[in-house]
Coordinates of C-alpha atoms in Angstrom, one line a residue:
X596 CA -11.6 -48.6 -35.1
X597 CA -12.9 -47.9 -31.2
X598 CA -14.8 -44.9 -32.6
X599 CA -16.7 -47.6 -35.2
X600 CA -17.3 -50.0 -32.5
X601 CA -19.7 -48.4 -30.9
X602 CA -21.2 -51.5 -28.6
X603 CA -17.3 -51.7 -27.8
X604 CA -18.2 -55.4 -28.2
X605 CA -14.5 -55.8 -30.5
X606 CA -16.3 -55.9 -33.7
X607 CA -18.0 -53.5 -36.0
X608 CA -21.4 -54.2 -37.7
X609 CA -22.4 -52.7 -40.9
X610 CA -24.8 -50.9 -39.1
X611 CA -22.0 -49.4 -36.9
X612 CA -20.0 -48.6 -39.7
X613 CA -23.2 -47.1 -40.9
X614 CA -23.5 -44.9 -37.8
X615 CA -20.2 -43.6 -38.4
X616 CA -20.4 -43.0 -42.2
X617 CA -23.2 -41.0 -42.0
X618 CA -22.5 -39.1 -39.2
X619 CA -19.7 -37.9 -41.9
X620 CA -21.5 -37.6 -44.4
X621 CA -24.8 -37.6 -45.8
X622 CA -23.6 -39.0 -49.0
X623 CA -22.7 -42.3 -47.9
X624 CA -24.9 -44.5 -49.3
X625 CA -26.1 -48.2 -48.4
X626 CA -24.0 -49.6 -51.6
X627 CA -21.2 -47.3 -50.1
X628 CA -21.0 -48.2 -46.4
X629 CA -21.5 -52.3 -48.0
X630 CA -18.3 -51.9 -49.9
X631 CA -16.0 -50.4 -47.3
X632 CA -17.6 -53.0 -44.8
X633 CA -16.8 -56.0 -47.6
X634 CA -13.3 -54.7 -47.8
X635 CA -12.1 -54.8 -43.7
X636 CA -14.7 -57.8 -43.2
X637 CA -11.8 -60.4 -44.6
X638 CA -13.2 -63.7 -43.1
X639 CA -17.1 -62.6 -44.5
X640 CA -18.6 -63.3 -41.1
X641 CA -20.4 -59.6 -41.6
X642 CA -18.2 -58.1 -38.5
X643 CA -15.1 -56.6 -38.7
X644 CA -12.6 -57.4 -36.0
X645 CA -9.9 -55.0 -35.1
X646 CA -7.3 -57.2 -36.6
X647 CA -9.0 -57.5 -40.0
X648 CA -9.7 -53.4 -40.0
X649 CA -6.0 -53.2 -39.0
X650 CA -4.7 -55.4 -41.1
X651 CA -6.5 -53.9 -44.1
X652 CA -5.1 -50.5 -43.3
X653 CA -1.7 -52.0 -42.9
X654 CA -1.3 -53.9 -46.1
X655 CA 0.8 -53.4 -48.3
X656 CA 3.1 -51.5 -45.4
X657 CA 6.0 -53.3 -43.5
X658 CA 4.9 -57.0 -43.7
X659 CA 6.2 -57.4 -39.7
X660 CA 3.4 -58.1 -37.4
X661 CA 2.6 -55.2 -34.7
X662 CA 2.1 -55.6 -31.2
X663 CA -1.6 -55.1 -29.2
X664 CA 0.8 -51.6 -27.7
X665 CA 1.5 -50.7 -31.1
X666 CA -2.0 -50.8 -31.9
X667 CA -2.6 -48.8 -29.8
X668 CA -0.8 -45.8 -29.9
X669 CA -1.8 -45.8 -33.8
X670 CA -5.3 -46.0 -31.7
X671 CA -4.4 -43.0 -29.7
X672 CA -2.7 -41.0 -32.4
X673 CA -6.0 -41.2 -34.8
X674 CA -8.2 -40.3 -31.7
X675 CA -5.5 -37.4 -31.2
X676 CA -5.9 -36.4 -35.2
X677 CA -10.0 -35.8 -34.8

C-alpha cells in the first residue's frame, strides 16, 4: 500500500495507482488500472484507504480484525519481498 501512496497522504488516487501500474508494466491500461482501483476503492469516494486496500486483500481470510502492528509487519514483509 505505502509504495502506492505516493503523496503518503493515507490514500491512493487512481493516478497513484496509475504511477505504480505502469512503472510495472507498460501493459496496464486505463480500463485496467480503473478496475483494480474500483475493486480496493469500497466506499466509491475515488481513494483507496489503507483499510479498504487491506481489507480487500484480506477477504475471504480469517474473518478476525488485525491490529495497526499487524499491518504493519505484512507492510514490512511485502517491502522485504521487492
Amino acid at each position: 500500500f505505502r509504495s502506492c501512496d505516493v503523496n503518503n497522504d493515507g490514500d491512493v488516487n487512481i493516478r497513484e495507482l496509475e504511477t505504480v501500474l505502469t512503472g510495472l508494466s507498460a501493459e496496464f491500461y486505463q480500463k485496467d488500472t480503473q478496475a483494480i482501483h474500483n475493486f480496493f476503492d469500497i466506499d466509491k469516494n475515488n481513494m483507496c484507504s489503507e483499510q479498504e486496500f487491506m481489507g480487500q486483500l484480506n477477504k475471504g481470510r480469517d474473518s478476525t480484525k488485525h491490529t495497526k502492528k499487524d499491518l504493519l509487519v505484512q507492510d514490512q514483509e511485502l517491502l522485504e519481498f521487492e
